[in-house]
Amino acid sequence: MKKNLLVNVITNNKGILCTLVIGIVMPLVIHEPYVISILILYLLYAYLGQCWDLLGGYTGQISLGNAAFFGLGAYSSAILFNFYGISPWVGMWLGVLLAVGASIIIGYPCFRFGMRGIFFAFFTLAFNEALRTVISAGANAPALAFMGGPEGITIKLIPSGDWLTQIYNLQFFGRGRSIPYYYIFFGLLIMGLLILRLTEGSRFGYCLKAIKADESVAESVGINILKYKLYALALSSALTALAGTFYAFYIGHIEPGSFMGLNTTLHIILVPLIGGSGYIYGSLVGALVVIGISYLIKFCINPQYGPALTSFAFGLIMIVIVLCLREGIALKIIKLRHKFMRKRSLTKP
Amino acid sequence: METTTFMQAIISGIVTGSIYLLVALGINIIFGAMRILNFAHCTYMMLAMYGGYYIYVFGGIDPYISLLILTPLFFLGGFATQKYFIEKVLATNILNQIILTVGLFITIKSLASLFFSETFRMIPVFYKTISYSLRGVYIGLPQLVAVIVSISLVLFLHLFLTRTDFGRMIRAASQDMYGASVCAINVYRVFCMAFGIGTALASVAGVLIATYYPIYPHVGDPFLLSGFIVVVLGGLGSFKGCVVSSYIIALTESLIAYAYIPAFQQVGSLVIFMIILLFKPKGIFGGYESK
């Protein structure tokens, strides 16, 4: 019986197990730190895409303010670490709390008063912009100077050879410094996959999908849509804030422009959108495309035109995806495969 | 002295408000017709500013006269955008609509920064420095022109929407798309026209501020955000609400800049927007509900 259960779990989660094995083996095969840093970015975007997908792909509420939660996580833990010496492992929970609080503050009035679709999207965008302006205003307002203004804050380096201290401070040194970060982000990704997997098979997930399909029908069936939407929003923002903490300590420097700009949000949204929103592995595929394109342009094109060309490519991808590839690459491939298999099974016997 | 600065802040609020009014009316007409919040709206404004600049530099034509060329051009541009892009997602869900307009927004903006580069430009018109003063309160000639042109344009647009057949068609299609199509209105054509009018308004706003504002690819972003705030605050699809709330928002911003910190002006308007929406979710004058 017990063995059966194990076999069941394994056969039902082949994709996650494959990802787990590939992810663990990857840094053992590739030692080049630069490649590892690209992989870390890939993992980060795939994870952030999953967080967005929980709200956008499963619940159908489009948030344009995920970067704000990312920034909240980064800033709160970095400020606690710099000024009070509190370990980021503790500090990140403040970021999570702030993100949940903020998401309830924006989410409750929005969902309570029936502001759907565009209203919610714009409300989150406005929240993001307001937060970013407040943080960048440090140069003019002395009360906000501790957040560093538009230049941002640099996280204090505490060099240490002892690996326990390194883990405690989340700062790694030496030649293989990116490998622990790689495993941290990989852990986040697996966590995101598991959360999506659990969501998909549970009552929670079905409620979210029902809300996405039709809110009024969902409500008439007896689903408390306000509650479930708030849960989805809070979960998504809390997970995003976690990633913010880790990324801040990996980069070592936080800037409001790059952490909380509209561009960050757009990259986050693009990931599940390209891969296929509302599908577990969509973000994994989407992040591959997003990171692939941005590095391809970085390598091949004159750096002077790099950023503009990258955003041009992303804008074009958005238009193309909406006009002719709405379900995303991953789901398209699956559909094509099904079609192919059906054809073969029809002709063979 | 204090009152003079205060009055100066009010004047600058009115000038900005008139520009917001043009931008927001464009967004509002598009939203009213199709329930689409057009993120690409202010890129048209930016393109119009560049258009005015290059026509002035290469053709030597004054920006205000180049409006005669630019406005029809932008009307056609908006018409084409609606016909070839927006129309395809009208029947789908909101995610697609948002992503499409955001995609257009990014594409146009990055193309502009590829071709025009990121440097700040100014149109060196001779009347830029002319200004009038009344008891120590100054207003520049381009700003005065902007206020007068935008207010008269808005009056004209109001007459157009309420007194002509075509305006009635647009309003009918906004109120009930199906009902309008039953009454033999080609709804899709009307939508194209509405989008064209919206972009034409954006181009007028762009040329009006191009005479006193620096021109760069990201110039539209703050206007986009403020335009959205104005539209949502006034009530989506409501003409009167748009006029009132654009001046409310602009005056709030300039008064915050005068009283507190310039960097906080947008935060102030965002906070006011959030608070008003909490008590009147449909905006001041009420409008259509979101889908």
XYZ file of C-alpha atoms in Angstrom:
640
model
C 0.000 0.000 0.000
C 2.676 2.408 1.058
C 4.795 1.522 -1.920
C 1.832 2.032 -4.173
C 1.383 5.524 -2.835
C 5.034 6.323 -3.512
C 4.799 5.014 -7.052
C 1.658 7.027 -7.548
C 3.291 10.209 -6.346
C 6.277 9.604 -8.615
C 4.254 8.872 -11.719
C 2.039 11.884 -11.138
C 4.929 14.274 -10.706
C 7.358 13.182 -13.385
C 7.900 16.731 -14.564
C 8.807 18.050 -11.137
C 11.183 15.151 -10.505
C 12.871 15.690 -13.872
C 13.313 19.375 -13.063
C 14.694 18.426 -9.654
C 17.296 16.057 -11.107
C 18.338 18.381 -13.943
C 18.577 21.325 -11.589
C 20.715 19.505 -9.037
C 23.077 18.073 -11.628
C 23.461 21.289 -13.635
C 26.117 23.072 -11.512
C 28.110 19.825 -11.215
C 28.459 19.777 -15.004
C 28.860 23.490 -15.640
C 31.462 25.299 -13.576
C 31.640 28.556 -15.488
C 30.463 31.267 -13.018
C 29.057 33.390 -15.825
C 26.830 30.594 -17.051
C 25.733 29.934 -13.488
C 24.766 33.589 -13.131
C 22.623 33.326 -16.266
C 21.016 30.191 -14.856
C 20.282 32.050 -11.621
C 18.508 34.777 -13.569
C 16.569 32.088 -15.402
C 15.507 30.485 -12.127
C 14.555 33.865 -10.666
C 12.356 34.795 -13.603
C 10.771 31.371 -13.798
C 9.939 31.612 -10.095
C 8.581 35.168 -10.345
C 6.551 34.067 -13.344
C 5.035 31.273 -11.282
C 4.119 33.748 -8.550
C 2.399 35.997 -11.071
C 0.738 33.022 -12.687
C -0.908 32.033 -9.414
C -2.868 35.265 -9.542
C -2.920 36.039 -13.252
C -3.072 32.628 -14.873
C -5.108 30.676 -12.341
C -7.359 33.364 -10.855
C -7.538 35.657 -13.870
C -6.710 38.831 -11.943
C -4.073 40.778 -13.837
C -1.613 42.448 -11.524
C 0.759 45.058 -12.919
C 2.368 45.692 -9.539
C 4.308 42.547 -8.771
C 7.562 44.482 -8.897
C 6.376 46.453 -5.860
C 6.227 43.288 -3.767
C 9.596 42.213 -5.114
C 10.990 45.567 -4.011
C 9.286 45.366 -0.612
C 10.983 42.057 0.091
C 14.354 43.357 -1.038
C 14.194 46.650 0.854
C 12.851 45.389 4.161
C 15.431 42.655 4.632
C 18.292 44.829 3.371
C 17.389 47.691 5.735
C 17.074 45.330 8.693
C 20.447 43.816 7.830
C 22.250 47.118 7.284
C 20.958 49.010 10.293
C 20.252 46.326 12.867
C 22.405 43.443 11.686
C 19.418 41.106 11.561
C 19.990 38.029 9.439
C 18.120 38.023 6.118
C 16.652 34.653 7.059
C 14.713 36.554 9.739
C 14.392 39.797 7.821
C 12.700 38.245 4.843
C 9.647 37.474 6.950
C 9.177 41.196 7.519
C 9.174 41.586 3.736
C 6.621 38.798 3.448
C 4.451 40.396 6.143
C 4.655 43.792 4.466
C 3.776 42.263 1.113
C 0.784 40.428 2.550
C -0.333 43.592 4.358
C 0.043 45.710 1.259
C -1.753 43.177 -0.889
C -4.684 43.126 1.514
C -4.749 46.917 1.600
C -4.940 47.099 -2.192
C -6.848 43.902 -2.727
C -9.663 44.289 -0.214
C -11.134 47.563 -1.525
C -10.613 46.453 -5.124
C -12.323 43.106 -4.772
C -14.889 44.316 -2.257
C -16.197 47.070 -4.514
C -16.202 44.926 -7.599
C -13.289 46.581 -9.343
C -12.430 43.904 -11.810
C -10.091 43.432 -14.680
C -8.672 46.706 -15.821
C -9.437 48.496 -12.564
C -7.473 46.009 -10.535
C -4.610 46.043 -13.019
C -4.450 49.792 -12.862
C -4.792 49.901 -9.088
C -1.768 47.647 -8.699
C 0.171 49.702 -11.227
C -0.671 52.866 -9.290
C 0.450 51.230 -6.039
C 3.724 50.216 -7.644
C 4.382 53.705 -8.981
C 3.461 55.362 -5.681
C 5.762 53.078 -3.718
C 8.605 53.574 -6.164
C 8.270 57.350 -6.042
C 8.197 57.344 -2.237
C 11.338 55.228 -2.104
C 13.140 57.314 -4.720
C 12.209 60.544 -2.937
C 14.915 59.957 -0.330
C 17.122 62.653 -1.855
C 14.535 65.367 -1.128
C 12.860 64.100 2.020
C 15.202 63.487 4.953
C 12.677 61.230 6.651
C 12.981 58.773 3.778
C 16.731 59.068 3.365
C 17.349 55.675 4.981
C 15.982 54.060 1.844
C 18.751 55.619 -0.189
C 16.754 57.546 -2.768
C 17.139 56.862 -6.474
C 20.656 55.441 -6.066
C 19.343 52.746 -3.786
C 21.191 51.032 -0.967
C 24.214 48.781 -0.955
C 24.063 45.853 1.387
C 26.884 45.854 3.934
C 29.489 43.215 3.194
C 30.575 41.121 6.135
C 33.523 39.045 4.872
C 33.930 35.766 6.622
C 35.538 32.442 5.863
C 33.255 30.503 8.128
C 30.507 28.915 6.073
C 27.967 29.035 8.892
C 28.359 32.806 9.149
C 28.157 33.020 5.399
C 24.849 31.201 5.385
C 23.652 33.288 8.336
C 24.420 36.526 6.457
C 23.401 35.060 3.091
C 26.673 36.359 1.653
C 28.968 33.899 0.007
C 32.560 34.526 -0.995
C 35.276 32.896 -2.994
C 35.373 31.287 -6.381
C 32.222 29.236 -6.237
C 30.154 31.989 -4.674
C 27.329 31.735 -7.140
C 26.688 28.031 -6.577
C 24.966 28.391 -3.149
C 22.826 31.150 -4.623
C 22.003 28.858 -7.502
C 20.728 26.209 -5.129
C 18.731 28.778 -3.157
C 16.962 30.001 -6.273
C 16.535 26.444 -7.426
C 14.900 25.637 -4.101
C 12.546 28.567 -4.610
C 11.649 27.298 -8.068
C 10.894 23.811 -6.774
C 8.822 25.356 -3.995
C 6.884 27.340 -6.589
C 6.337 24.191 -8.669
C 5.097 22.275 -5.635
C 2.760 25.096 -4.622
C 1.302 25.259 -8.120
C 0.985 21.464 -8.175
C -0.796 21.404 -4.829
C -3.010 24.282 -5.902
C -3.966 22.573 -9.103
C -5.354 19.478 -7.445
C -7.032 21.081 -4.461
C -10.311 22.800 -3.727
C -8.416 26.081 -3.550
C -7.183 25.680 -7.109
C -10.587 24.696 -8.455
C -12.115 27.749 -6.804
C -9.494 29.976 -8.400
C -10.163 28.444 -11.803
C -13.881 28.877 -11.351
C -13.337 32.549 -10.535
C -11.250 32.921 -13.671
C -13.869 31.273 -15.838
C -16.805 33.343 -14.605
C -16.989 35.336 -11.426
C -20.730 35.625 -11.112
C -21.277 31.946 -11.782
C -18.582 31.067 -9.255
C -20.266 33.278 -6.699
C -23.656 31.741 -7.356
C -22.223 28.269 -6.789
C -21.211 29.387 -3.328
C -17.574 30.283 -3.680
C -16.535 33.224 -1.538
C -14.784 35.039 -4.366
C -13.544 37.894 -2.209
C -11.783 35.464 0.114
C -10.245 33.343 -2.592
C -9.049 36.293 -4.633
C -7.461 37.805 -1.539
C -5.788 34.479 -0.701
C -4.387 34.212 -4.210
C -3.161 37.807 -4.174
C -1.576 37.457 -0.718
C 0.113 34.173 -1.586
C 1.427 35.510 -4.871
C 2.804 38.698 -3.315
C 4.332 36.892 -0.324
C 6.179 34.488 -2.620
C 7.352 37.398 -4.772
C 8.678 39.196 -1.695
C 10.715 36.111 -0.724
C 12.456 36.186 -4.087
C 13.142 39.890 -3.586
C 15.126 39.212 -0.415
C 17.281 36.536 -1.987
C 17.916 38.492 -5.146
C 18.901 41.594 -3.170
C 21.508 39.634 -1.234
C 22.747 37.953 -4.397
C 23.214 41.249 -6.249
C 24.269 43.204 -3.147
C 22.714 46.449 -4.293
C 19.098 47.586 -4.525
C 17.883 50.285 -6.858
C 14.257 51.403 -7.040
C 14.476 51.815 -10.821
C 15.624 48.314 -11.624
C 13.823 46.480 -8.807
C 10.454 48.175 -8.979
C 10.232 49.676 -12.451
C 7.478 48.842 -14.893
C 10.025 46.873 -16.900
C 10.502 44.352 -14.095
C 6.767 43.774 -13.912
C 6.558 43.363 -17.670
C 9.361 40.791 -17.710
C 7.599 38.927 -14.917
C 4.325 38.904 -16.840
C 5.988 37.881 -20.097
C 7.384 34.699 -18.560
C 4.110 32.827 -17.934
C 2.509 34.476 -20.919
C 5.033 33.119 -23.393
C 5.148 29.715 -21.794
C 1.439 29.385 -21.194
C -0.416 30.908 -18.280
C -2.400 28.704 -15.968
C -0.070 25.777 -16.600
C 2.565 24.541 -14.143
C 5.515 24.303 -16.509
C 4.551 27.371 -18.519
C 6.877 29.627 -16.567
C 9.833 27.268 -17.021
C 9.448 27.465 -20.791
C 8.670 31.166 -20.808
C 11.708 32.110 -18.738
C 13.868 30.135 -21.156
C 12.638 32.326 -24.010
C 12.851 35.598 -22.078
C 16.354 35.029 -20.717
C 17.474 33.483 -24.008
C 16.388 36.476 -26.049
C 17.816 39.051 -23.681
C 21.229 37.342 -23.599
C 21.210 36.703 -27.335
C 20.719 40.417 -27.925
C 23.336 41.209 -25.291
C 25.920 39.035 -27.062
C 25.175 39.830 -30.677
C 24.281 43.510 -30.769
C 26.229 46.653 -30.086
C 25.665 47.343 -26.357
C 24.630 50.896 -27.199
C 21.394 49.592 -28.701
C 21.033 46.647 -26.336
C 18.331 47.756 -23.869
C 16.126 49.414 -26.472
C 16.377 46.412 -28.787
C 15.604 43.990 -25.960
C 12.473 45.845 -25.003
C 11.550 46.100 -28.684
C 11.827 42.326 -28.966
C 9.719 41.833 -25.842
C 7.065 44.241 -27.065
C 6.927 42.439 -30.385
C 6.663 39.077 -28.620
C 3.745 40.397 -26.559
C 1.888 41.463 -29.684
C 2.610 38.206 -31.523
C 1.610 36.081 -28.526
C -1.693 37.879 -28.171
C -2.487 37.835 -31.868
C -1.557 34.282 -32.781
C -0.264 32.183 -29.889
C -2.687 32.849 -27.077
C -2.247 29.656 -25.115
C 1.537 29.983 -24.936
C 4.341 27.832 -26.267
C 4.196 24.967 -23.760
C 0.487 24.308 -24.186
C 0.813 24.674 -27.956
C 3.493 21.968 -28.025
C 1.352 19.670 -25.906
C -1.623 20.219 -28.190
C 0.443 19.527 -31.297
C 1.779 16.362 -29.696
C -1.723 15.188 -28.859
C -2.799 15.840 -32.414
C 0.199 13.938 -33.756
C -0.373 11.001 -31.415
C -4.029 10.799 -32.311
C -3.225 10.758 -35.995
C -0.690 7.976 -35.500
C -3.038 5.923 -33.391
C -5.711 6.332 -36.028
C -3.521 5.171 -38.888
C -1.600 2.391 -37.112
C -4.207 -0.193 -36.206
C 4.754 86.993 -1.810
C 3.071 83.845 -0.607
C -0.081 84.493 -2.590
C 1.942 85.085 -5.741
C 3.630 81.701 -5.485
C 0.305 80.141 -4.671
C -1.305 81.747 -7.703
C 1.640 80.628 -9.798
C 1.056 77.061 -8.639
C -2.632 77.378 -9.546
C -1.751 78.693 -13.015
C 0.689 75.865 -13.676
C -1.957 73.447 -12.439
C -4.453 74.821 -14.940
C -1.928 74.531 -17.774
C -1.084 70.919 -16.902
C -4.764 70.210 -16.371
C -5.563 71.305 -19.912
C -2.996 68.876 -21.294
C -4.275 66.088 -19.033
C -7.730 66.899 -20.313
C -6.731 66.244 -23.926
C -4.870 63.049 -23.059
C -7.594 61.778 -20.768
C -10.371 62.552 -23.236
C -8.604 60.441 -25.823
C -8.266 57.554 -23.380
C -11.853 58.071 -22.314
C -13.337 57.955 -25.802
C -11.405 54.775 -26.545
C -12.441 53.221 -23.265
C -16.030 54.323 -23.631
C -16.283 52.750 -27.053
C -14.470 49.475 -26.510
C -13.815 49.103 -22.754
C -10.121 48.972 -23.485
C -7.638 50.940 -21.425
C -5.084 51.930 -24.028
C -1.578 51.780 -22.576
C -0.119 52.859 -25.915
C -1.988 56.146 -25.820
C 0.856 58.399 -24.738
C 3.320 56.924 -27.187
C 1.223 58.627 -29.865
C 1.692 61.851 -27.965
C 5.439 61.264 -27.885
C 5.499 60.483 -31.616
C 3.572 63.678 -32.306
C 6.149 65.648 -30.336
C 8.917 64.156 -32.457
C 6.853 64.828 -35.545
C 6.530 68.480 -34.606
C 10.233 68.657 -33.862
C 11.378 67.144 -37.150
C 8.913 69.149 -39.213
C 10.246 72.272 -37.553
C 13.915 71.297 -37.973
C 13.747 70.025 -41.552
C 10.766 71.874 -42.970
C 10.947 75.046 -40.940
C 7.218 74.859 -40.300
C 5.917 76.161 -37.014
C 4.656 73.376 -34.661
C 1.177 74.870 -34.454
C 0.866 74.840 -38.249
C 2.268 71.310 -38.424
C -0.781 70.251 -36.418
C -2.683 70.493 -39.706
C -0.489 67.709 -41.094
C 0.023 65.689 -37.928
C -3.526 65.412 -36.646
C -4.986 63.714 -39.767
C -1.912 61.505 -39.911
C -2.413 60.387 -36.336
C -6.101 59.904 -36.942
C -5.199 57.451 -39.700
C -2.591 55.845 -37.447
C -5.139 55.278 -34.727
C -7.630 53.978 -37.267
C -5.067 51.447 -38.505
C -4.082 50.404 -34.974
C -7.678 49.658 -34.155
C -8.319 47.831 -37.421
C -5.214 45.656 -37.441
C -4.499 45.106 -33.752
C -7.152 46.015 -31.220
C -10.072 44.628 -33.176
C -8.564 41.145 -33.002
C -8.757 41.028 -29.211
C -12.076 42.798 -28.663
C -13.975 39.578 -28.065
C -11.326 37.930 -25.865
C -10.512 38.336 -22.214
C -8.988 41.318 -20.481
C -5.517 39.822 -20.138
C -5.107 39.789 -23.914
C -6.290 43.378 -24.232
C -3.915 44.637 -21.569
C -0.982 42.675 -22.952
C -1.620 43.851 -26.503
C -1.735 47.550 -25.627
C 1.248 47.194 -23.301
C 3.098 45.425 -26.102
C 2.317 48.272 -28.499
C 3.447 50.728 -25.831
C 6.825 49.039 -25.377
C 7.380 48.450 -29.076
C 6.691 52.024 -30.125
C 8.691 53.471 -27.261
C 11.740 51.311 -27.880
C 11.571 52.008 -31.614
C 11.551 55.699 -30.778
C 14.589 55.361 -28.569
C 16.355 53.363 -31.300
C 15.687 55.908 -34.022
C 15.583 59.208 -32.172
C 18.077 58.285 -29.378
C 17.492 59.108 -25.740
C 18.765 62.684 -25.825
C 16.508 65.521 -24.711
C 15.467 67.848 -27.511
C 13.726 71.193 -27.549
C 11.979 72.936 -30.427
C 13.756 76.291 -30.659
C 10.710 78.424 -31.450
C 11.077 82.174 -31.017
C 7.973 82.626 -28.846
C 9.134 80.177 -26.232
C 10.415 82.897 -23.927
C 7.518 85.321 -24.344
C 5.402 85.504 -21.237
C 2.721 87.725 -19.786
C 2.389 88.753 -16.199
C -0.456 89.959 -14.061
C 0.546 91.248 -10.617
C 3.658 89.098 -10.590
C 1.971 85.892 -11.785
C 3.519 84.741 -15.034
C 2.182 82.626 -17.832
C 4.184 81.798 -20.948
C 2.734 82.238 -24.417
C 2.958 78.517 -25.362
C 1.226 77.580 -22.112
C -1.523 80.124 -22.744
C -2.007 78.768 -26.256
C -2.158 75.242 -24.864
C -4.916 76.166 -22.425
C -6.966 78.051 -25.016
C -6.587 75.428 -27.739
C -7.369 72.512 -25.485
C -10.452 74.101 -23.934
C -11.840 75.131 -27.304
C -11.073 71.696 -28.718
C -12.913 70.055 -25.867
C -15.948 72.278 -26.433
C -15.830 71.418 -30.114
C -15.577 67.718 -29.313
C -18.523 67.955 -26.962
C -20.612 69.542 -29.716
C -19.400 66.884 -32.125
C -20.380 64.036 -29.818
C -23.801 65.407 -28.910
C -24.967 67.292 -32.019
C -23.768 65.336 -35.043
C -24.966 62.002 -36.314
C -21.547 60.560 -36.138
C -21.073 61.599 -32.521
C -24.394 59.999 -31.688
C -23.229 56.830 -33.397
C -20.129 56.718 -31.221
C -22.177 57.246 -28.098
C -24.701 54.646 -29.138
C -21.979 52.098 -29.795
C -20.453 52.893 -26.379
C -23.721 52.409 -24.563
C -24.736 49.171 -26.185
C -22.685 47.575 -28.885
C -25.313 45.029 -29.829
C -28.172 47.516 -29.817
C -26.210 49.888 -32.000
C -25.431 47.192 -34.526
C -29.123 46.309 -34.680
C -29.805 49.925 -35.621
C -27.636 49.512 -38.716
C -24.528 51.116 -37.272
C -21.293 49.565 -38.449
C -19.906 49.193 -34.954
C -16.418 48.197 -35.979
C -16.100 51.218 -38.266
C -17.302 53.421 -35.425
C -14.703 51.906 -33.110
C -11.973 52.624 -35.646
C -13.140 56.226 -35.847
C -13.245 56.522 -32.065
C -9.711 55.207 -31.785
C -8.616 57.615 -34.493
C -10.178 60.562 -32.673
C -8.460 59.452 -29.472
C -5.012 59.331 -31.049
C -5.655 62.618 -32.861
C -6.368 64.237 -29.483
C -3.144 62.740 -28.122
C -1.218 64.182 -31.057
C -2.698 67.647 -30.441
C -1.671 67.391 -26.789
C 1.818 66.330 -27.852
C 2.339 69.219 -30.256
C 0.944 71.714 -27.763
C 3.425 70.769 -25.067
C 6.275 70.209 -27.532
C 6.735 73.982 -27.691
C 7.758 74.232 -24.047
C 8.558 70.721 -22.902
C 11.684 68.615 -23.513
C 11.199 65.808 -26.030
C 12.494 62.321 -25.283
C 11.165 58.782 -25.811
C 9.795 58.339 -22.280
C 8.054 61.709 -22.182
C 4.608 60.132 -22.301
C 4.903 57.908 -19.226
C 3.859 60.385 -16.503
C 1.063 61.647 -18.736
C -0.146 58.105 -19.261
C -0.414 57.461 -15.551
C -2.066 60.807 -14.851
C -4.380 60.332 -17.807
C -5.517 56.965 -16.451
C -6.028 58.438 -13.000
C -8.112 61.266 -14.454
C -10.239 58.911 -16.495
C -10.896 56.481 -13.680
C -11.560 59.295 -11.218
C -13.999 61.094 -13.474
C -15.873 57.955 -14.280
C -14.981 55.838 -17.255
C -16.798 57.068 -20.314
C -18.034 60.259 -18.664
C -17.219 63.488 -20.490
C -18.058 65.897 -17.674
C -16.172 63.842 -15.115
C -13.121 63.876 -17.313
C -13.086 67.686 -17.490
C -13.560 68.150 -13.751
C -11.151 65.491 -12.583
C -8.332 66.477 -14.925
C -8.225 69.902 -13.280
C -8.580 68.362 -9.824
C -5.624 66.072 -10.427
C -3.442 68.715 -12.044
C -4.162 71.295 -9.319
C -3.449 68.732 -6.610
C -0.151 67.848 -8.203
C 1.008 71.415 -8.592
C -0.137 72.390 -5.096
C 1.691 69.443 -3.577
C 4.785 70.426 -5.514
C 4.386 73.984 -4.211
C 3.660 73.048 -0.610
C 5.798 69.999 -0.054
C 8.189 68.082 -2.269
C 8.112 68.183 -6.066
C 8.928 64.486 -6.256
C 5.763 63.674 -4.334
C 3.296 65.251 -6.735
C 2.389 62.005 -8.420
C 2.129 60.164 -5.117
C -0.406 62.761 -3.991
C -2.592 62.263 -7.017
C -2.287 58.489 -6.743
C -3.367 58.587 -3.098
C -6.310 60.887 -3.852
C -7.289 58.570 -6.665
C -7.230 55.545 -4.384
C -9.220 57.296 -1.648
C -11.920 58.612 -3.984
C -12.276 55.220 -5.596
C -12.845 53.670 -2.185
C -15.890 55.864 -1.621
C -17.075 56.252 -5.191
C -15.845 53.221 -7.111
C -17.488 54.431 -10.312
C -15.712 57.783 -10.250
C -17.063 61.247 -9.495
C -19.692 61.440 -12.201
C -20.254 57.754 -12.584
C -19.708 56.007 -15.833
C -19.608 52.566 -17.235
C -18.564 49.710 -15.087
C -15.542 47.717 -16.003
C -16.256 44.429 -17.696
